[in-house]
């Protein structure tokens, strides 16, 4: 029997979950408050309490969470924000679309923004740092917050890939002035489409974001700042509450798959180093090998889908390539890295097959687990 292992499987095969999702949608169909219905505020309250922040503002996507959060900070055109070169392009676009300049630092061996690469880039126009908690791993928030505090900069956390990740036991998204989450259908906490949220303890920022998420219309119904429509859909909020009820088992299964790979592949491939300060949430599982492209082709021939996240680096994307930056470690690390299937849908047979196939490629037997 041949086994195939998709990177992600977005079907809802669990019948109980399916029923709960359909019931949640049906409730919205019955009450008919389709736009900003009660489920939006209910979901926001549950999300804020789960993350540990005073306010959550539901928006249309993780991209909008970043765009609107940056917009709410009130920076001037041409101001600069320092971020990592290694992220989904939404991070850089969210800065640039607000008329600001993304300034790319470098990453560390952990694939996250390297704090030691930040300070040399700070200029009188720098306003904020955007750390991206890469693939479910928290950045070094001690070091990043210390730099931000020393220079009077805001920290806007990009938590799009990191729901469930912690640093010193605290959820990502609780360190900076705001934390931006994506709940698109591929994320660990996933809607059935597009969704995002901005988390903050600052009531004024939350209020401002509620205006910005609907064309900048303030409480008086007049436009206080130019913006667009980025509201969270009621049906998505309703389904996200169903997903939130199950999130701990999703995180636990991803953790189990990752810890299987850790043990089975130790000594065969590298992984970004871990430490006791951070609990990873395994949005994806990254392996490191200088034979990355060959391995990816070998896996594909054997029915295993893998991904390089994210090629090209943001400063090498055509739309951003005019910005000057040096990021030697990001170039090196990205050339080595490959994400293998590790979602909660990966079953035991599939994860053993993935490990055995990687072992076969290197002429090694995976470690017994
Ligand atoms: C690091 C990062 N930031 C931002 C986003 C944008 O989120 P969305 O796709 O919900 O707009 C993503 C999406 O994958 C992401 O991975």
Short mmCIF file of C-alpha atoms and ligand atoms in Angstrom, two decimals:
data_model
loop_
_atom_site.label_atom_id
_atom_site.label_comp_id
_atom_site.label_asym_id
_atom_site.label_seq_id
_atom_site.Cartn_x
_atom_site.Cartn_y
_atom_site.Cartn_z
CA UNK A 1 0.00 0.00 0.00
CA UNK A 2 1.44 3.37 -0.93
CA UNK A 3 1.25 6.13 1.63
CA UNK A 4 0.93 9.79 0.76
CA UNK A 5 1.51 12.54 3.24
CA UNK A 6 0.05 15.94 2.36
CA UNK A 7 1.64 18.91 4.05
CA UNK A 8 -1.80 20.03 5.19
CA UNK A 9 -5.23 18.45 4.96
CA UNK A 10 -7.96 21.03 5.45
CA UNK A 11 -10.90 18.65 5.24
CA UNK A 12 -12.98 18.28 8.39
CA UNK A 13 -13.14 14.53 8.78
CA UNK A 14 -14.00 14.45 12.48
CA UNK A 15 -17.79 14.07 12.50
CA UNK A 16 -18.30 15.65 15.93
CA UNK A 17 -16.29 18.71 14.93
CA UNK A 18 -18.16 18.91 11.64
CA UNK A 19 -21.50 18.89 13.43
CA UNK A 20 -20.36 21.56 15.88
CA UNK A 21 -19.14 23.78 13.02
CA UNK A 22 -22.38 23.36 11.11
CA UNK A 23 -24.40 24.11 14.25
CA UNK A 24 -22.35 27.26 14.87
CA UNK A 25 -23.05 28.47 11.33
CA UNK A 26 -26.71 27.57 11.66
CA UNK A 27 -27.01 29.74 14.77
CA UNK A 28 -25.74 32.71 12.76
CA UNK A 29 -28.11 31.90 9.89
CA UNK A 30 -30.99 31.95 12.34
CA UNK A 31 -30.22 35.17 14.18
CA UNK A 32 -29.20 36.91 10.95
CA UNK A 33 -26.76 39.38 12.52
CA UNK A 34 -24.27 38.60 9.82
CA UNK A 35 -22.02 41.65 10.20
CA UNK A 36 -20.34 42.06 13.61
CA UNK A 37 -22.89 39.71 15.15
CA UNK A 38 -22.64 38.64 18.80
CA UNK A 39 -20.18 35.83 18.00
CA UNK A 40 -17.52 38.38 17.08
CA UNK A 41 -17.49 39.95 20.55
CA UNK A 42 -17.79 36.52 22.19
CA UNK A 43 -14.83 35.20 20.27
CA UNK A 44 -12.81 38.35 20.99
CA UNK A 45 -13.45 37.96 24.73
CA UNK A 46 -12.46 34.30 24.69
CA UNK A 47 -9.35 34.96 22.64
CA UNK A 48 -8.25 37.83 24.91
CA UNK A 49 -8.65 35.66 27.97
CA UNK A 50 -6.86 32.71 26.39
CA UNK A 51 -3.88 34.82 25.33
CA UNK A 52 -3.89 36.88 28.51
CA UNK A 53 -4.53 40.38 27.24
CA UNK A 54 -7.20 42.96 28.00
CA UNK A 55 -8.62 43.32 24.50
CA UNK A 56 -8.86 41.41 21.24
CA UNK A 57 -10.08 43.10 18.07
CA UNK A 58 -11.17 40.63 15.41
CA UNK A 59 -10.20 41.49 11.87
CA UNK A 60 -10.38 39.99 8.43
CA UNK A 61 -6.90 38.41 8.27
CA UNK A 62 -3.46 38.28 9.83
CA UNK A 63 -2.36 40.74 7.17
CA UNK A 64 -5.04 43.17 8.29
CA UNK A 65 -4.08 42.62 11.92
CA UNK A 66 -0.59 43.91 11.07
CA UNK A 67 -1.74 46.67 8.69
CA UNK A 68 -4.30 48.05 11.14
CA UNK A 69 -2.08 47.67 14.21
CA UNK A 70 0.70 49.64 12.52
CA UNK A 71 -1.84 52.22 11.31
CA UNK A 72 -3.16 52.61 14.86
CA UNK A 73 0.30 53.57 16.12
CA UNK A 74 0.14 56.89 14.26
CA UNK A 75 3.62 56.88 12.72
CA UNK A 76 4.56 59.39 10.02
CA UNK A 77 5.21 58.51 6.41
CA UNK A 78 8.85 57.49 5.96
CA UNK A 79 9.27 56.28 9.55
CA UNK A 80 11.11 52.98 9.87
CA UNK A 81 10.23 49.63 11.41
CA UNK A 82 12.88 46.98 11.97
CA UNK A 83 11.90 43.40 11.28
CA UNK A 84 13.24 40.01 10.27
CA UNK A 85 13.99 39.12 6.64
CA UNK A 86 12.42 35.68 7.14
CA UNK A 87 8.65 35.83 7.21
CA UNK A 88 5.63 35.55 4.99
CA UNK A 89 5.64 38.69 2.85
CA UNK A 90 2.62 40.11 4.70
CA UNK A 91 4.96 41.36 7.45
CA UNK A 92 6.94 43.66 5.14
CA UNK A 93 3.90 44.60 3.08
CA UNK A 94 1.98 45.70 6.19
CA UNK A 95 4.76 48.18 6.97
CA UNK A 96 5.14 49.46 3.41
CA UNK A 97 1.42 49.79 2.71
CA UNK A 98 1.25 52.25 5.62
CA UNK A 99 3.89 54.43 3.91
CA UNK A 100 6.65 53.27 6.28
CA UNK A 101 10.03 51.73 5.55
CA UNK A 102 10.72 48.10 6.49
CA UNK A 103 14.32 47.75 7.66
CA UNK A 104 15.54 44.17 7.58
CA UNK A 105 17.80 42.84 10.32
CA UNK A 106 19.09 39.24 10.36
CA UNK A 107 17.97 36.01 12.00
CA UNK A 108 19.67 33.74 14.49
CA UNK A 109 20.16 29.97 14.42
CA UNK A 110 16.61 29.69 15.83
CA UNK A 111 15.27 31.27 12.59
CA UNK A 112 13.80 34.18 14.58
CA UNK A 113 14.87 37.85 14.52
CA UNK A 114 18.39 38.04 15.96
CA UNK A 115 18.37 40.70 18.70
CA UNK A 116 22.08 41.36 18.18
CA UNK A 117 21.38 42.50 14.60
CA UNK A 118 18.83 45.18 15.61
CA UNK A 119 20.63 48.03 17.34
CA UNK A 120 23.00 48.92 14.48
CA UNK A 121 19.93 49.60 12.32
CA UNK A 122 18.22 52.06 14.67
CA UNK A 123 18.05 55.61 13.29
CA UNK A 124 16.19 58.77 14.42
CA UNK A 125 13.28 57.57 12.22
CA UNK A 126 12.95 54.12 13.79
CA UNK A 127 9.62 53.75 15.56
CA UNK A 128 9.07 50.05 16.17
CA UNK A 129 10.38 46.50 16.01
CA UNK A 130 8.29 43.68 14.56
CA UNK A 131 9.54 40.31 15.78
CA UNK A 132 7.98 37.37 13.95
CA UNK A 133 7.54 34.29 16.12
CA UNK A 134 8.72 31.96 13.42
CA UNK A 135 6.80 28.76 12.75
CA UNK A 136 5.50 28.59 16.31
CA UNK A 137 8.68 29.56 18.13
CA UNK A 138 8.81 32.66 20.31
CA UNK A 139 11.58 35.15 19.63
CA UNK A 140 13.93 36.11 22.46
CA UNK A 141 11.52 38.60 23.99
CA UNK A 142 13.83 39.50 26.91
CA UNK A 143 16.43 40.85 24.51
CA UNK A 144 13.97 42.44 22.09
CA UNK A 145 11.98 44.22 24.81
CA UNK A 146 15.21 45.46 26.41
CA UNK A 147 16.34 47.02 23.11
CA UNK A 148 12.89 48.53 22.51
CA UNK A 149 12.76 50.01 26.00
CA UNK A 150 16.29 51.39 25.73
CA UNK A 151 15.44 53.23 22.50
CA UNK A 152 11.79 54.11 23.18
CA UNK A 153 10.46 51.88 20.37
CA UNK A 154 7.15 50.06 20.14
CA UNK A 155 7.09 46.30 19.74
CA UNK A 156 4.43 44.92 17.41
CA UNK A 157 4.51 41.13 17.62
CA UNK A 158 3.72 39.13 14.50
CA UNK A 159 2.18 36.03 16.07
CA UNK A 160 0.58 34.80 12.85
CA UNK A 161 2.39 31.47 13.01
CA UNK A 162 2.58 31.12 16.75
CA UNK A 163 -0.77 30.63 18.46
CA UNK A 164 0.05 28.56 21.56
CA UNK A 165 3.76 29.45 21.73
CA UNK A 166 5.13 30.84 24.98
CA UNK A 167 8.25 32.62 26.23
CA UNK A 168 8.96 32.27 29.97
CA UNK A 169 5.49 30.73 30.24
CA UNK A 170 3.74 33.79 28.76
CA UNK A 171 1.87 33.61 25.48
CA UNK A 172 3.34 35.35 22.48
CA UNK A 173 1.34 38.49 21.80
CA UNK A 174 1.53 39.66 25.44
CA UNK A 175 4.96 41.31 25.32
CA UNK A 176 4.63 44.13 22.81
CA UNK A 177 2.18 47.02 22.63
CA UNK A 178 0.12 44.82 20.33
CA UNK A 179 0.19 41.19 19.18
CA UNK A 180 -1.12 40.31 15.73
CA UNK A 181 -2.57 36.87 15.02
CA UNK A 182 -3.70 35.12 11.86
CA UNK A 183 -6.44 32.54 12.03
CA UNK A 184 -6.56 31.71 8.34
CA UNK A 185 -7.57 28.17 7.45
CA UNK A 186 -3.96 26.90 7.51
CA UNK A 187 -3.11 28.13 10.96
CA UNK A 188 -3.06 26.11 14.19
CA UNK A 189 -6.12 27.99 15.42
CA UNK A 190 -7.90 28.01 12.07
CA UNK A 191 -11.03 29.59 10.73
CA UNK A 192 -12.69 28.10 7.65
CA UNK A 193 -11.40 30.95 5.52
CA UNK A 194 -9.69 34.18 6.52
CA UNK A 195 -9.49 35.72 9.97
CA UNK A 196 -7.13 37.60 12.26
CA UNK A 197 -7.01 39.55 15.51
CA UNK A 198 -5.02 42.24 17.28
CA UNK A 199 -4.45 41.76 21.01
CA UNK A 200 -3.58 44.63 23.32
CA UNK A 201 -3.93 45.83 26.90
CA UNK A 202 -4.32 49.43 25.76
CA UNK A 203 -8.00 50.37 25.70
CA UNK A 204 -7.41 53.40 23.48
CA UNK A 205 -5.53 51.30 20.92
CA UNK A 206 -8.37 48.76 20.95
CA UNK A 207 -10.93 51.51 20.41
CA UNK A 208 -8.87 53.00 17.61
CA UNK A 209 -8.56 49.56 15.96
CA UNK A 210 -12.33 49.10 16.06
CA UNK A 211 -12.63 52.30 14.02
CA UNK A 212 -9.81 51.38 11.66
CA UNK A 213 -11.26 47.95 10.92
CA UNK A 214 -14.27 49.64 9.34
CA UNK A 215 -13.07 52.47 7.13
CA UNK A 216 -11.88 54.56 10.05
CA UNK A 217 -15.41 55.26 11.26
CA UNK A 218 -15.32 56.40 14.89
CA UNK A 219 -18.11 56.19 17.45
CA UNK A 220 -19.83 59.28 16.04
CA UNK A 221 -20.02 57.52 12.69
CA UNK A 222 -17.59 59.89 11.00
CA UNK A 223 -14.31 58.93 9.39
CA UNK A 224 -11.48 59.81 11.78
CA UNK A 225 -8.65 58.25 9.74
CA UNK A 226 -8.39 56.77 6.26
CA UNK A 227 -8.70 52.99 6.41
CA UNK A 228 -10.55 50.12 4.76
CA UNK A 229 -13.02 47.36 5.62
CA UNK A 230 -11.18 44.68 7.58
CA UNK A 231 -13.89 43.31 9.87
CA UNK A 232 -13.96 39.74 11.13
CA UNK A 233 -16.93 37.79 9.72
CA UNK A 234 -19.51 36.60 12.20
CA UNK A 235 -19.61 33.08 10.71
CA UNK A 236 -15.84 32.82 11.03
CA UNK A 237 -15.99 33.99 14.65
CA UNK A 238 -18.68 31.38 15.35
CA UNK A 239 -16.56 28.61 13.84
CA UNK A 240 -13.42 29.86 15.55
CA UNK A 241 -15.08 29.32 18.93
CA UNK A 242 -15.62 25.68 17.96
CA UNK A 243 -11.96 25.50 16.99
CA UNK A 244 -10.92 27.19 20.24
CA UNK A 245 -12.74 24.46 22.20
CA UNK A 246 -10.44 21.89 20.56
CA UNK A 247 -7.21 23.84 20.35
CA UNK A 248 -5.46 22.10 23.24
CA UNK A 249 -5.77 18.70 21.61
CA UNK A 250 -4.54 20.16 18.29
CA UNK A 251 -1.49 21.66 20.01
CA UNK A 252 -0.85 18.43 21.94
CA UNK A 253 -0.93 16.29 18.80
CA UNK A 254 1.40 18.66 16.93
CA UNK A 255 3.74 18.54 19.90
CA UNK A 256 3.66 14.74 19.91
CA UNK A 257 4.46 14.55 16.18
CA UNK A 258 7.31 17.05 16.64
CA UNK A 259 8.76 15.17 19.57
CA UNK A 260 8.61 11.94 17.55
CA UNK A 261 10.59 13.60 14.75
CA UNK A 262 13.02 15.09 17.30
CA UNK A 263 13.90 11.62 18.56
CA UNK A 264 13.62 9.63 15.32
CA UNK A 265 15.73 12.06 13.27
CA UNK A 266 18.30 13.13 15.89
CA UNK A 267 21.77 12.86 14.36
CA UNK A 268 20.31 12.48 10.85
CA UNK A 269 19.13 16.04 10.21
CA UNK A 270 19.56 19.24 12.16
CA UNK A 271 16.81 21.31 13.76
CA UNK A 272 16.86 24.91 14.96
CA UNK A 273 18.16 24.80 18.56
CA UNK A 274 15.56 24.89 21.34
CA UNK A 275 15.84 26.22 24.87
CA UNK A 276 13.91 25.92 28.10
CA UNK A 277 12.64 29.53 27.96
CA UNK A 278 10.37 28.78 25.02
CA UNK A 279 7.59 26.29 24.43
CA UNK A 280 7.14 25.86 20.69
CA UNK A 281 3.69 25.52 19.16
CA UNK A 282 4.82 23.79 15.93
CA UNK A 283 2.96 25.63 13.25
CA UNK A 284 5.43 23.72 11.08
CA UNK A 285 8.36 21.41 11.85
CA UNK A 286 11.66 22.55 10.31
CA UNK A 287 14.62 20.34 9.54
CA UNK A 288 18.04 21.60 8.42
CA UNK A 289 20.22 19.91 5.83
CA UNK A 290 22.70 21.11 3.19
CA UNK A 291 21.05 18.62 0.79
CA UNK A 292 17.66 20.29 1.15
CA UNK A 293 16.66 20.46 -2.54
CA UNK A 294 17.66 16.85 -3.24
CA UNK A 295 15.82 15.69 -0.13
CA UNK A 296 12.68 17.63 -1.06
CA UNK A 297 12.63 15.99 -4.51
CA UNK A 298 13.25 12.54 -2.97
CA UNK A 299 10.31 13.02 -0.56
CA UNK A 300 8.04 14.27 -3.36
CA UNK A 301 8.77 11.16 -5.44
CA UNK A 302 7.64 9.10 -2.46
CA UNK A 303 4.39 10.98 -1.90
CA UNK A 304 5.55 13.28 0.89
CA UNK A 305 4.82 16.96 0.46
CA UNK A 306 7.26 19.38 2.08
CA UNK A 307 7.70 23.15 1.91
CA UNK A 308 10.38 25.78 2.14
CA UNK A 309 9.04 28.60 4.26
CA UNK A 310 9.31 31.25 2.90
CA UNK A 311 11.18 31.66 -0.35
CA UNK A 312 12.42 34.18 -1.33
CA UNK A 313 13.39 36.13 1.78
CA UNK A 314 11.26 39.28 2.10
CA UNK A 315 14.07 41.71 1.12
CA UNK A 316 14.67 39.62 -2.00
CA UNK A 317 11.07 39.82 -3.19
CA UNK A 318 10.85 42.01 -6.31
CA UNK A 319 8.61 44.54 -4.57
CA UNK A 320 11.13 45.06 -1.75
CA UNK A 321 14.47 44.39 -3.47
CA UNK A 322 15.32 48.11 -3.72
CA UNK A 323 15.77 48.31 0.07
CA UNK A 324 19.37 47.91 1.20
CA UNK A 325 19.92 45.16 3.73
CA UNK A 326 22.45 42.51 4.78
CA UNK A 327 21.19 39.22 6.16
CA UNK A 328 23.88 36.56 5.63
CA UNK A 329 22.54 34.22 8.28
CA UNK A 330 19.01 34.31 6.86
CA UNK A 331 20.37 33.39 3.42
CA UNK A 332 22.39 30.52 4.87
CA UNK A 333 19.65 29.18 7.15
CA UNK A 334 16.95 29.37 4.49
CA UNK A 335 19.15 27.38 2.08
CA UNK A 336 19.22 24.57 4.66
CA UNK A 337 15.64 24.55 5.87
CA UNK A 338 12.73 22.35 4.93
CA UNK A 339 9.34 22.00 6.64
CA UNK A 340 7.99 18.46 6.75
CA UNK A 341 4.36 17.41 7.38
CA UNK A 342 3.65 17.82 11.10
CA UNK A 343 0.07 18.99 11.50
CA UNK A 344 -2.37 17.33 13.89
CA UNK A 345 -3.77 15.38 10.91
CA UNK A 346 -0.51 13.46 10.46
CA UNK A 347 -1.17 9.98 11.85
CA UNK A 348 1.34 7.57 13.38
CA UNK A 349 1.80 5.59 10.18
CA UNK A 350 2.47 8.75 8.20
CA UNK A 351 5.00 10.17 10.66
CA UNK A 352 6.90 6.87 10.75
CA UNK A 353 6.87 6.82 6.95
CA UNK A 354 8.21 10.39 6.78
CA UNK A 355 11.03 9.58 9.24
CA UNK A 356 11.87 6.31 7.45
CA UNK A 357 11.97 8.06 4.07
CA UNK A 358 14.26 10.80 5.36
CA UNK A 359 16.45 8.07 6.90
CA UNK A 360 16.49 6.21 3.59
CA UNK A 361 17.65 9.34 1.78
CA UNK A 362 20.63 9.67 4.13
CA UNK A 363 21.30 5.90 4.15
CA UNK A 364 20.41 5.77 7.84
CA UNK A 365 17.77 4.02 9.88
CA UNK A 366 15.72 6.46 12.02
CA UNK A 367 16.32 6.11 15.76
CA UNK A 368 13.91 3.71 17.44
CA UNK A 369 11.12 5.66 19.16
C1 LIG B 1 4.35 35.46 9.74
C2 LIG B 1 3.07 35.82 9.07
N1 LIG B 1 2.62 37.08 9.16
C3 LIG B 1 1.44 37.45 8.59
C4 LIG B 1 0.67 36.55 7.90
C5 LIG B 1 -0.58 37.00 7.25
O1 LIG B 1 -1.72 36.31 7.72
P1 LIG B 1 -2.99 36.11 6.77
O2 LIG B 1 -2.67 35.06 5.78
O3 LIG B 1 -4.06 35.68 7.73
O4 LIG B 1 -3.30 37.41 6.16
C6 LIG B 1 1.09 35.22 7.79
C7 LIG B 1 0.27 34.24 7.06
O5 LIG B 1 0.64 33.15 6.78
C8 LIG B 1 2.33 34.85 8.38
O6 LIG B 1 2.79 33.60 8.28
#
